[in-house]
mmCIF file of C-alpha atoms in Angstrom:
data_model
loop_
_atom_site.group_PDB
_atom_site.id
_atom_site.type_symbol
_atom_site.label_atom_id
_atom_site.label_comp_id
_atom_site.label_asym_id
_atom_site.label_seq_id
_atom_site.Cartn_x
_atom_site.Cartn_y
_atom_site.Cartn_z
ATOM 1 C CA MET A 56 94.673 -16.102 233.232
ATOM 2 C CA LYS A 57 98.096 -15.335 231.850
ATOM 3 C CA ARG A 58 98.084 -18.703 230.160
ATOM 4 C CA THR A 59 94.791 -17.990 228.544
ATOM 5 C CA LEU A 60 95.942 -14.616 227.158
ATOM 6 C CA LEU A 61 99.098 -16.165 225.721
ATOM 7 C CA CYS A 62 97.072 -18.769 223.835
ATOM 8 C CA LEU A 63 94.790 -16.128 222.400
ATOM 9 C CA CYS A 64 97.767 -14.091 221.094
ATOM 10 C CA LEU A 65 99.301 -17.114 219.410
ATOM 11 C CA ALA A 66 95.998 -17.966 217.770
ATOM 12 C CA PHE A 67 95.584 -14.378 216.469
ATOM 13 C CA ALA A 68 99.138 -14.349 215.026
ATOM 14 C CA LEU A 69 98.509 -17.607 213.216
ATOM 15 C CA LEU A 70 95.304 -16.167 211.780
ATOM 16 C CA LEU A 71 97.091 -13.053 210.397
ATOM 17 C CA SER A 72 99.876 -15.169 208.834
ATOM 18 C CA GLY A 73 97.345 -17.302 206.960
ATOM 19 C CA CYS A 74 95.562 -14.295 205.463
ATOM 20 C CA ALA A 75 98.805 -12.785 204.079
ATOM 21 C CA GLY A 76 99.811 -16.046 202.439
ATOM 22 C CA GLY A 77 96.411 -16.393 200.802
ATOM 23 C CA ALA A 78 96.617 -12.884 199.312
ATOM 24 C CA ALA A 79 100.071 -13.505 197.877
ATOM 25 C CA GLN A 80 98.915 -16.740 196.291
ATOM 26 C CA SER A 81 95.885 -14.976 194.757
ATOM 27 C CA GLU A 82 98.051 -12.208 193.265
ATOM 28 C CA SER A 83 100.415 -14.757 191.770
ATOM 29 C CA SER A 84 97.502 -16.586 190.187
ATOM 30 C CA ASP A 85 96.173 -13.389 188.615
ATOM 31 C CA ILE A 86 99.589 -12.657 186.996
ATOM 32 C CA GLU A 87 99.720 -16.137 185.540
ATOM 33 C CA VAL A 88 96.212 -15.727 184.068
ATOM 34 C CA GLU A 89 97.126 -12.382 182.428
ATOM 35 C CA SER A 90 100.327 -13.859 180.991
ATOM 36 C CA ALA A 91 98.415 -16.749 179.545
ATOM 37 C CA SER A 92 95.796 -14.430 178.046
ATOM 38 C CA ALA A 93 98.488 -12.306 176.387
ATOM 39 C CA SER A 94 100.092 -15.406 174.898
ATOM 40 C CA LEU A 95 96.772 -16.558 173.474
ATOM 41 C CA ALA A 96 96.082 -13.114 171.997
ATOM 42 C CA ALA A 97 99.506 -13.019 170.318
ATOM 43 C CA GLU A 98 99.049 -16.308 168.485
ATOM 44 C CA PRO A 99 96.234 -15.135 166.088
ATOM 45 C CA GLU A 100 98.261 -12.000 165.150
ATOM 46 C CA ALA A 101 101.253 -14.119 164.230
ATOM 47 C CA ALA A 102 99.004 -16.351 162.189
ATOM 48 C CA ASP A 103 97.613 -13.350 160.247
ATOM 49 C CA ARG A 104 101.137 -12.203 159.297
ATOM 50 C CA SER A 105 102.104 -15.675 158.125
ATOM 51 C CA GLU A 106 99.360 -15.548 155.484
ATOM 52 C CA LEU A 107 100.876 -12.460 153.686
ATOM 53 C CA THR A 108 103.048 -13.151 150.649
ATOM 54 C CA PRO A 109 106.484 -11.419 150.198
ATOM 55 C CA GLU A 110 104.855 -9.102 147.628
ATOM 56 C CA GLY A 111 102.355 -7.917 150.197
ATOM 57 C CA SER A 112 98.569 -7.990 150.131
ATOM 58 C CA ALA A 113 97.156 -9.243 146.834
ATOM 59 C CA SER A 114 94.098 -7.043 147.160
ATOM 60 C CA GLY A 115 95.797 -3.687 147.915
ATOM 61 C CA GLU A 116 97.446 -1.885 144.891
ATOM 62 C CA GLY A 117 100.568 -0.058 146.013
ATOM 63 C CA SER A 118 100.664 -1.677 149.470
ATOM 64 C CA GLU A 119 104.069 -2.203 151.021
ATOM 65 C CA SER A 120 105.681 -5.622 150.742
ATOM 66 C CA VAL A 121 106.510 -7.676 153.805
ATOM 67 C CA SER A 122 109.519 -9.978 153.856
ATOM 68 C CA ALA A 123 111.647 -11.510 156.492
ATOM 69 C CA THR A 124 115.335 -10.633 156.725
ATOM 70 C CA SER A 125 117.772 -12.923 158.385
ATOM 71 C CA PRO A 126 120.320 -11.605 160.902
ATOM 72 C CA GLU A 127 123.070 -12.657 158.454
ATOM 73 C CA GLN A 128 121.533 -10.575 155.649
ATOM 74 C CA GLU A 129 121.166 -7.538 157.934
ATOM 75 C CA ALA A 130 124.840 -7.797 158.785
ATOM 76 C CA ALA A 131 125.782 -8.003 155.085
ATOM 77 C CA ASP A 132 123.688 -4.941 154.226
ATOM 78 C CA ALA A 133 125.210 -2.980 157.064
ATOM 79 C CA SER A 134 128.718 -3.804 155.818
ATOM 80 C CA GLU A 135 127.991 -1.981 152.497
ATOM 81 C CA GLU A 136 127.409 1.390 154.182
ATOM 82 C CA PRO A 137 130.482 3.692 154.079
ATOM 83 C CA ALA A 138 132.292 4.377 157.261
ATOM 84 C CA PRO A 139 131.524 7.781 158.797
ATOM 85 C CA GLU A 140 135.086 8.923 158.102
ATOM 86 C CA GLU A 141 134.785 7.996 154.365
ATOM 87 C CA ALA A 142 131.476 9.789 153.954
ATOM 88 C CA ALA A 143 132.916 12.912 155.480
ATOM 89 C CA SER A 144 136.054 12.825 153.341
ATOM 90 C CA SER A 145 134.039 12.512 150.090
ATOM 91 C CA ASP A 146 132.607 16.009 150.612
ATOM 92 C CA LEU A 147 136.039 17.611 150.794
ATOM 93 C CA THR A 148 137.351 19.492 147.740
ATOM 94 C CA PRO A 149 140.949 18.593 146.941
ATOM 95 C CA GLU A 150 143.366 21.486 147.053
ATOM 96 C CA GLU A 151 143.767 23.047 143.603
ATOM 97 C CA GLU A 152 147.125 22.518 141.994
ATOM 98 C CA PRO A 153 148.981 25.626 140.796
ATOM 99 C CA LEU A 154 148.858 26.247 137.025
ATOM 100 C CA THR A 155 151.909 25.255 135.040
ATOM 101 C CA PHE A 156 152.961 27.639 132.275
ATOM 102 C CA THR A 157 155.069 26.739 129.255
ATOM 103 C CA GLU A 158 157.825 29.290 128.930
ATOM 104 C CA VAL A 159 157.566 31.325 125.714
ATOM 105 C CA SER A 160 158.651 34.695 124.402
ATOM 106 C CA GLU A 161 156.325 36.004 121.724
ATOM 107 C CA THR A 162 154.167 38.941 120.745
ATOM 108 C CA VAL A 163 150.418 38.419 120.962
ATOM 109 C CA TRP A 164 147.482 40.640 120.059
ATOM 110 C CA ALA A 165 144.129 41.043 121.769
ATOM 111 C CA THR A 166 141.167 39.908 119.680
ATOM 112 C CA ALA A 167 138.794 41.968 121.846
ATOM 113 C CA ASN A 168 138.967 44.273 124.845
ATOM 114 C CA VAL A 169 140.256 42.028 127.643
ATOM 115 C CA ASN A 170 141.253 42.482 131.292
ATOM 116 C CA ILE A 171 144.876 42.283 132.443
ATOM 117 C CA ARG A 172 144.936 40.717 135.926
ATOM 118 C CA THR A 173 147.396 40.244 138.760
ATOM 119 C CA GLY A 174 146.790 36.492 138.814
ATOM 120 C CA PRO A 175 145.432 33.688 136.596
ATOM 121 C CA SER A 176 141.909 33.951 137.947
ATOM 122 C CA THR A 177 138.798 36.011 137.332
ATOM 123 C CA GLU A 178 138.916 36.800 141.049
ATOM 124 C CA ALA A 179 142.320 38.482 140.704
ATOM 125 C CA ASP A 180 142.574 42.273 140.617
ATOM 126 C CA ILE A 181 142.342 44.031 137.243
ATOM 127 C CA VAL A 182 145.459 46.021 136.406
ATOM 128 C CA ALA A 183 144.325 47.460 133.060
ATOM 129 C CA VAL A 184 142.348 46.637 129.922
ATOM 130 C CA LEU A 185 144.095 45.580 126.717
ATOM 131 C CA SER A 186 142.182 46.985 123.755
ATOM 132 C CA ALA A 187 141.355 44.915 120.688
ATOM 133 C CA GLY A 188 144.304 44.946 118.299
ATOM 134 C CA ASP A 189 146.843 45.999 120.953
ATOM 135 C CA SER A 190 149.907 43.813 121.482
ATOM 136 C CA VAL A 191 151.773 42.543 124.539
ATOM 137 C CA THR A 192 154.691 40.158 125.163
ATOM 138 C CA ARG A 193 153.650 36.697 126.340
ATOM 139 C CA THR A 194 156.174 34.969 128.608
ATOM 140 C CA GLY A 195 154.193 31.901 129.636
ATOM 141 C CA TYR A 196 151.363 29.925 128.055
ATOM 142 C CA GLN A 197 148.681 27.716 129.517
ATOM 143 C CA GLU A 198 145.437 26.695 127.846
ATOM 144 C CA ALA A 199 143.268 28.936 130.007
ATOM 145 C CA TRP A 200 145.659 31.756 130.929
ATOM 146 C CA SER A 201 148.678 33.503 129.464
ATOM 147 C CA GLN A 202 151.462 35.054 131.501
ATOM 148 C CA VAL A 203 152.451 38.427 130.045
ATOM 149 C CA ASP A 204 154.911 41.205 130.666
ATOM 150 C CA TYR A 205 152.892 44.358 131.219
ATOM 151 C CA GLU A 206 154.884 47.505 132.030
ATOM 152 C CA GLY A 207 157.622 45.413 133.647
ATOM 153 C CA ALA A 208 155.270 43.393 135.843
ATOM 154 C CA VAL A 209 154.145 39.794 135.494
ATOM 155 C CA CYS A 210 150.425 39.789 134.736
ATOM 156 C CA TYR A 211 147.847 37.429 133.293
ATOM 157 C CA ILE A 212 145.331 37.504 130.432
ATOM 158 C CA SER A 213 142.767 34.938 129.345
ATOM 159 C CA SER A 214 144.360 32.944 126.500
ATOM 160 C CA ALA A 215 141.062 32.829 124.612
ATOM 161 C CA TYR A 216 141.379 36.537 123.785
ATOM 162 C CA LEU A 217 144.948 36.462 122.488
ATOM 163 C CA THR A 218 146.332 35.543 119.078
ATOM 164 C CA THR A 219 149.817 35.256 117.622
ATOM 165 C CA GLU A 220 148.590 36.524 114.243
ATOM 166 C CA GLU A 221 149.032 40.233 113.761
ATOM 167 C CA PRO A 222 145.696 41.777 112.742
ATOM 168 C CA VAL A 223 145.523 43.251 109.269
ATOM 169 C CA GLN A 224 145.134 46.979 109.496
ATOM 170 C CA PRO A 225 142.463 48.337 107.127
ATOM 171 C CA THR A 226 143.886 50.520 104.424
ATOM 172 C CA GLU A 227 142.539 54.029 104.413
ATOM 173 C CA THR A 228 140.623 54.934 101.293
ATOM 174 C CA ALA A 229 141.246 58.406 100.004
ATOM 175 C CA ALA A 230 138.091 60.458 100.162
ATOM 176 C CA THR A 231 136.685 61.312 96.753
ATOM 177 C CA GLY A 232 135.176 64.527 98.021
ATOM 178 C CA HIS A 233 131.836 63.562 96.483
ATOM 179 C CA ILE A 234 128.599 63.335 98.479
ATOM 180 C CA VAL A 235 125.954 60.800 97.467
ATOM 181 C CA ALA A 236 122.414 60.732 98.876
ATOM 182 C CA ILE A 237 120.563 57.402 99.011
ATOM 183 C CA ASP A 238 116.836 57.102 99.581
ATOM 184 C CA PRO A 239 115.534 53.627 100.484
ATOM 185 C CA GLY A 240 112.049 53.874 98.984
ATOM 186 C CA HIS A 241 108.902 53.750 101.103
ATOM 187 C CA GLN A 242 108.666 52.856 104.824
ATOM 188 C CA ALA A 243 106.935 50.303 107.042
ATOM 189 C CA LYS A 244 103.817 52.419 107.519
ATOM 190 C CA GLY A 245 102.578 54.788 104.827
ATOM 191 C CA ASN A 246 101.333 58.337 105.291
ATOM 192 C CA SER A 247 98.264 59.216 103.242
ATOM 193 C CA ASP A 248 98.390 62.913 104.114
ATOM 194 C CA LEU A 249 98.813 65.011 100.972
ATOM 195 C CA GLU A 250 101.702 67.212 99.857
ATOM 196 C CA PRO A 251 102.326 69.165 96.607
ATOM 197 C CA ILE A 252 104.094 67.103 93.934
ATOM 198 C CA GLY A 253 106.572 69.925 93.400
ATOM 199 C CA PRO A 254 107.425 73.459 94.517
ATOM 200 C CA GLY A 255 104.362 75.705 94.018
ATOM 201 C CA ALA A 256 102.239 72.841 92.608
ATOM 202 C CA THR A 257 98.484 72.708 93.125
ATOM 203 C CA GLU A 258 98.429 68.985 92.419
ATOM 204 C CA LYS A 259 98.987 66.878 95.516
ATOM 205 C CA LYS A 260 99.856 63.256 96.296
ATOM 206 C CA ALA A 261 100.123 61.078 99.391
ATOM 207 C CA LYS A 262 103.291 61.872 101.280
ATOM 208 C CA VAL A 263 104.623 58.291 101.181
ATOM 209 C CA SER A 264 103.289 54.790 100.590
ATOM 210 C CA THR A 265 104.305 51.334 101.791
ATOM 211 C CA GLY A 266 105.037 50.064 98.275
ATOM 212 C CA THR A 267 104.535 46.568 96.932
ATOM 213 C CA SER A 268 105.624 43.198 98.355
ATOM 214 C CA GLY A 269 107.133 39.979 97.108
ATOM 215 C CA VAL A 270 104.651 37.597 95.542
ATOM 216 C CA SER A 271 106.902 34.669 96.457
ATOM 217 C CA THR A 272 108.831 35.823 99.528
ATOM 218 C CA GLY A 273 106.233 38.106 101.086
ATOM 219 C CA VAL A 274 109.016 40.626 101.807
ATOM 220 C CA ALA A 275 107.851 44.247 101.841
ATOM 221 C CA GLU A 276 109.368 46.559 99.248
ATOM 222 C CA SER A 277 110.305 48.987 102.019
ATOM 223 C CA SER A 278 112.319 46.243 103.699
ATOM 224 C CA LEU A 279 114.068 45.155 100.518
ATOM 225 C CA THR A 280 115.016 48.697 99.526
ATOM 226 C CA LEU A 281 116.444 49.392 102.981
ATOM 227 C CA THR A 282 118.528 46.208 102.941
ATOM 228 C CA VAL A 283 120.045 46.981 99.532
ATOM 229 C CA SER A 284 120.516 50.688 100.337
ATOM 230 C CA LEU A 285 122.491 49.965 103.501
ATOM 231 C CA GLN A 286 124.783 47.657 101.533
ATOM 232 C CA LEU A 287 125.195 50.342 98.861
ATOM 233 C CA ARG A 288 126.065 52.883 101.558
ATOM 234 C CA ASP A 289 128.830 50.662 102.924
ATOM 235 C CA ALA A 290 130.219 49.934 99.462
ATOM 236 C CA LEU A 291 130.294 53.609 98.457
ATOM 237 C CA GLU A 292 131.932 54.606 101.727
ATOM 238 C CA ALA A 293 134.591 51.973 101.084
ATOM 239 C CA GLU A 294 135.208 53.699 97.750
ATOM 240 C CA GLY A 295 135.753 56.998 99.570
ATOM 241 C CA TYR A 296 132.373 58.642 99.042
ATOM 242 C CA GLN A 297 130.505 60.506 101.741
ATOM 243 C CA VAL A 298 127.027 59.046 101.949
ATOM 244 C CA VAL A 299 123.859 60.486 103.461
ATOM 245 C CA MET A 300 120.823 58.262 104.031
ATOM 246 C CA THR A 301 117.273 59.548 104.113
ATOM 247 C CA ARG A 302 116.410 56.682 106.457
ATOM 248 C CA GLU A 303 118.188 53.778 108.137
ATOM 249 C CA SER A 304 115.138 52.234 109.773
ATOM 250 C CA GLN A 305 111.664 51.031 108.898
ATOM 251 C CA ASP A 306 110.143 52.922 111.799
ATOM 252 C CA VAL A 307 110.121 56.402 110.257
ATOM 253 C CA ASN A 308 107.613 58.863 108.835
ATOM 254 C CA ILE A 309 109.373 60.869 106.110
ATOM 255 C CA SER A 310 107.535 62.194 103.072
ATOM 256 C CA ASN A 311 108.995 62.114 99.560
ATOM 257 C CA ALA A 312 109.475 65.894 99.559
ATOM 258 C CA GLU A 313 111.220 65.695 102.945
ATOM 259 C CA ARG A 314 113.583 63.047 101.619
ATOM 260 C CA ALA A 315 114.644 65.331 98.790
ATOM 261 C CA GLN A 316 115.176 68.076 101.359
ATOM 262 C CA ILE A 317 117.470 65.796 103.400
ATOM 263 C CA ALA A 318 119.650 65.319 100.316
ATOM 264 C CA THR A 319 119.694 69.067 99.695
ATOM 265 C CA ASP A 320 120.596 69.906 103.284
ATOM 266 C CA ALA A 321 123.496 67.432 103.145
ATOM 267 C CA GLY A 322 124.920 69.067 100.034
ATOM 268 C CA ALA A 323 124.576 65.839 98.028
ATOM 269 C CA GLU A 324 125.739 65.943 94.404
ATOM 270 C CA ILE A 325 123.492 63.107 93.223
ATOM 271 C CA PHE A 326 120.347 61.553 94.639
ATOM 272 C CA ILE A 327 119.736 57.807 94.095
ATOM 273 C CA ARG A 328 116.293 56.565 95.097
ATOM 274 C CA ILE A 329 116.058 52.773 95.473
ATOM 275 C CA HIS A 330 112.748 51.059 94.611
ATOM 276 C CA ALA A 331 111.365 47.749 93.332
ATOM 277 C CA ASN A 332 108.653 47.338 90.716
ATOM 278 C CA GLY A 333 105.229 45.747 90.641
ATOM 279 C CA SER A 334 102.834 44.832 87.843
ATOM 280 C CA GLU A 335 99.539 43.059 87.243
ATOM 281 C CA ASN A 336 101.466 41.061 84.662
ATOM 282 C CA SER A 337 103.255 38.408 86.727
ATOM 283 C CA SER A 338 105.680 37.695 83.894
ATOM 284 C CA ALA A 339 106.988 41.289 83.738
ATOM 285 C CA SER A 340 110.667 41.448 84.674
ATOM 286 C CA GLY A 341 113.759 43.588 84.322
ATOM 287 C CA ILE A 342 115.427 46.743 85.629
ATOM 288 C CA LEU A 343 114.590 50.330 84.698
ATOM 289 C CA ALA A 344 115.355 53.856 85.885
ATOM 290 C CA LEU A 345 113.206 56.985 86.069
ATOM 291 C CA SER A 346 114.375 60.562 85.579
ATOM 292 C CA PRO A 347 112.680 63.937 84.972
ATOM 293 C CA SER A 348 111.898 64.922 81.401
ATOM 294 C CA SER A 349 113.295 67.949 79.622
ATOM 295 C CA ALA A 350 109.843 69.546 79.983
ATOM 296 C CA ASN A 351 109.518 68.984 83.708
ATOM 297 C CA PRO A 352 107.868 72.117 85.175
ATOM 298 C CA TYR A 353 109.930 71.904 88.389
ATOM 299 C CA VAL A 354 113.388 70.525 87.616
ATOM 300 C CA ALA A 355 113.857 70.755 83.838
ATOM 301 C CA SER A 356 117.376 72.044 84.451
ATOM 302 C CA LEU A 357 118.293 68.684 86.004
ATOM 303 C CA TYR A 358 117.185 66.671 82.972
ATOM 304 C CA GLU A 359 120.524 66.011 81.244
ATOM 305 C CA ASP A 360 122.538 65.061 84.316
ATOM 306 C CA SER A 361 119.635 63.064 85.772
ATOM 307 C CA TYR A 362 119.224 61.163 82.497
ATOM 308 C CA ARG A 363 122.970 60.417 82.316
ATOM 309 C CA LEU A 364 122.958 59.163 85.914
ATOM 310 C CA SER A 365 119.874 57.016 85.225
ATOM 311 C CA LYS A 366 121.371 55.585 82.055
ATOM 312 C CA LEU A 367 124.581 54.612 83.829
ATOM 313 C CA LEU A 368 122.656 53.016 86.677
ATOM 314 C CA VAL A 369 120.389 50.835 84.544
ATOM 315 C CA ASN A 370 123.196 49.767 82.198
ATOM 316 C CA GLU A 371 125.624 48.853 84.989
ATOM 317 C CA LEU A 372 122.922 47.087 86.992
ATOM 318 C CA CYS A 373 121.960 44.919 84.045
ATOM 319 C CA ALA A 374 125.599 44.224 83.226
ATOM 320 C CA ALA A 375 126.236 43.021 86.785
ATOM 321 C CA THR A 376 123.070 40.933 87.153
ATOM 322 C CA GLY A 377 122.169 39.849 83.646
ATOM 323 C CA ALA A 378 118.649 41.212 84.119
ATOM 324 C CA LYS A 379 116.557 42.515 81.228
ATOM 325 C CA ASN A 380 117.379 46.164 80.497
ATOM 326 C CA LEU A 381 114.172 48.213 80.338
ATOM 327 C CA GLY A 382 116.090 51.457 79.846
ATOM 328 C CA VAL A 383 115.356 54.935 81.201
ATOM 329 C CA GLN A 384 111.829 56.288 81.446
ATOM 330 C CA THR A 385 110.956 59.900 82.210
ATOM 331 C CA SER A 386 108.372 60.995 84.736
ATOM 332 C CA ASP A 387 107.244 64.416 85.929
ATOM 333 C CA THR A 388 104.731 63.228 88.567
ATOM 334 C CA MET A 389 107.166 61.846 91.152
ATOM 335 C CA SER A 390 107.364 64.081 94.236
ATOM 336 C CA GLY A 391 110.798 62.792 95.175
ATOM 337 C CA ILE A 392 112.096 63.838 91.748
ATOM 338 C CA ASN A 393 110.285 67.155 91.500
ATOM 339 C CA TRP A 394 111.508 68.383 94.907
ATOM 340 C CA SER A 395 115.151 67.496 94.182
ATOM 341 C CA THR A 396 117.837 70.137 93.721
ATOM 342 C CA MET A 397 120.518 67.811 92.286
ATOM 343 C CA PRO A 398 120.616 65.115 89.555
ATOM 344 C CA VAL A 399 118.188 62.407 90.631
ATOM 345 C CA SER A 400 117.238 58.909 89.551
ATOM 346 C CA ILE A 401 114.674 56.371 90.749
ATOM 347 C CA VAL A 402 116.015 52.855 90.233
ATOM 348 C CA GLU A 403 113.486 50.016 89.941
ATOM 349 C CA LEU A 404 115.624 46.983 90.799
ATOM 350 C CA GLY A 405 113.176 44.383 89.535
ATOM 351 C CA PHE A 406 109.597 43.138 89.725
ATOM 352 C CA MET A 407 108.540 41.727 93.075
ATOM 353 C CA THR A 408 105.341 40.542 91.386
ATOM 354 C CA ASN A 409 107.428 38.105 89.341
ATOM 355 C CA ALA A 410 108.050 35.014 91.490
ATOM 356 C CA THR A 411 111.477 34.282 90.004
ATOM 357 C CA GLU A 412 112.697 37.870 90.161
ATOM 358 C CA ASP A 413 111.298 38.252 93.678
ATOM 359 C CA GLN A 414 113.413 35.311 94.837
ATOM 360 C CA LEU A 415 116.496 36.808 93.181
ATOM 361 C CA LEU A 416 115.953 40.250 94.705
ATOM 362 C CA ASN A 417 115.890 38.720 98.169
ATOM 363 C CA SER A 418 119.009 36.588 97.767
ATOM 364 C CA ALA A 419 122.345 37.768 99.166
ATOM 365 C CA ASP A 420 124.293 36.937 95.982
ATOM 366 C CA TYR A 421 121.963 38.895 93.736
ATOM 367 C CA GLN A 422 121.893 41.859 96.116
ATOM 368 C CA ALA A 423 125.703 41.938 96.022
ATOM 369 C CA LYS A 424 125.526 42.143 92.214
ATOM 370 C CA LEU A 425 122.986 44.976 92.417
ATOM 371 C CA VAL A 426 125.297 46.913 94.722
ATOM 372 C CA GLU A 427 128.274 46.251 92.478
ATOM 373 C CA GLY A 428 126.397 47.611 89.467
ATOM 374 C CA MET A 429 125.356 50.801 91.258
ATOM 375 C CA VAL A 430 128.861 51.449 92.599
ATOM 376 C CA ASN A 431 130.221 51.082 89.068
ATOM 377 C CA ALA A 432 127.610 53.570 87.839
ATOM 378 C CA VAL A 433 128.486 56.148 90.517
ATOM 379 C CA ASN A 434 132.198 55.780 89.750
ATOM 380 C CA ALA A 435 131.509 56.268 86.080
ATOM 381 C CA TYR A 436 129.336 59.310 86.747
ATOM 382 C CA PHE A 437 132.100 61.049 88.669
ATOM 383 C CA GLY A 438 134.772 59.827 86.256
ATOM 384 C CA ALA A 439 136.502 57.653 88.803
#
């Protein structure tokens, strides 16, 4: 019995050992099959890639190129990249070197208001401001900055605002004591509201018009008269006259009567009204002046002095410019004349309807001659 049981146990053990070996062999076979399948699947993919050219797909515009790179080439490319330490050092800003100043000892003048600083930098504290024309002693020079002695301390000023040439001081012109009123004729926008042409008059005219314009330049008369009048103001002031302007801008609304009142309020001794002429005759040219007649119902008492002023103006203007002299004409219908309380003249500088004269009137050289002529006339009027 015991023998029989022992045989059965041995047989059962052998049976179990055979089953385990068969399973292991089956698993190994499956792995080999999968490996083989993967190898077969990889071969067509490799074949597809081998058909692409280095430029990439011929049918796809803008497709990426495919090329093989050898290990040697990859190593060469990698050697061109900067070392991490070099890349880091390239971002560093080198320490700024201190400025070197050439030792000097000279007087310099400021060409404009400029800061005096504690150091040669716009970040340095401001000690004071050197006004244009003021001087200071320079002790050191460098292209960008100058070292200066300011109240016993070493300070710095931008070299660009310093000069070694002493500025010429303008000579003071003795005041003549005479007051001249200048009226730049017209304005940018006219005013068609009516006002009496003189004190107590029943006849009325538009308060102010825009005037004519240049047939060649297109410049408005109001603009031309303002340009010349401002130059005349500066020239007369340089001669020592006190000048009052009825306007210094195009953007005004001042009637002709109001302009005469401005001259009166300022205590002006003469009133010069600057205009330019216009005519249907495009060949008309020359300079003329207008003054009240001896029979003027409003300012007959101003006739003689107004005529003398007008005569001087037209003669001196023509002498300075060479323009045709059209003389003095009288008029009693001009509001700006009739409301005046001092000798008055309307100067017609030329014809803007004449292409040649229009070009001259708007040239800087000719305008300078016009101003010169009028200054000479004013000087002659006052006996200067």
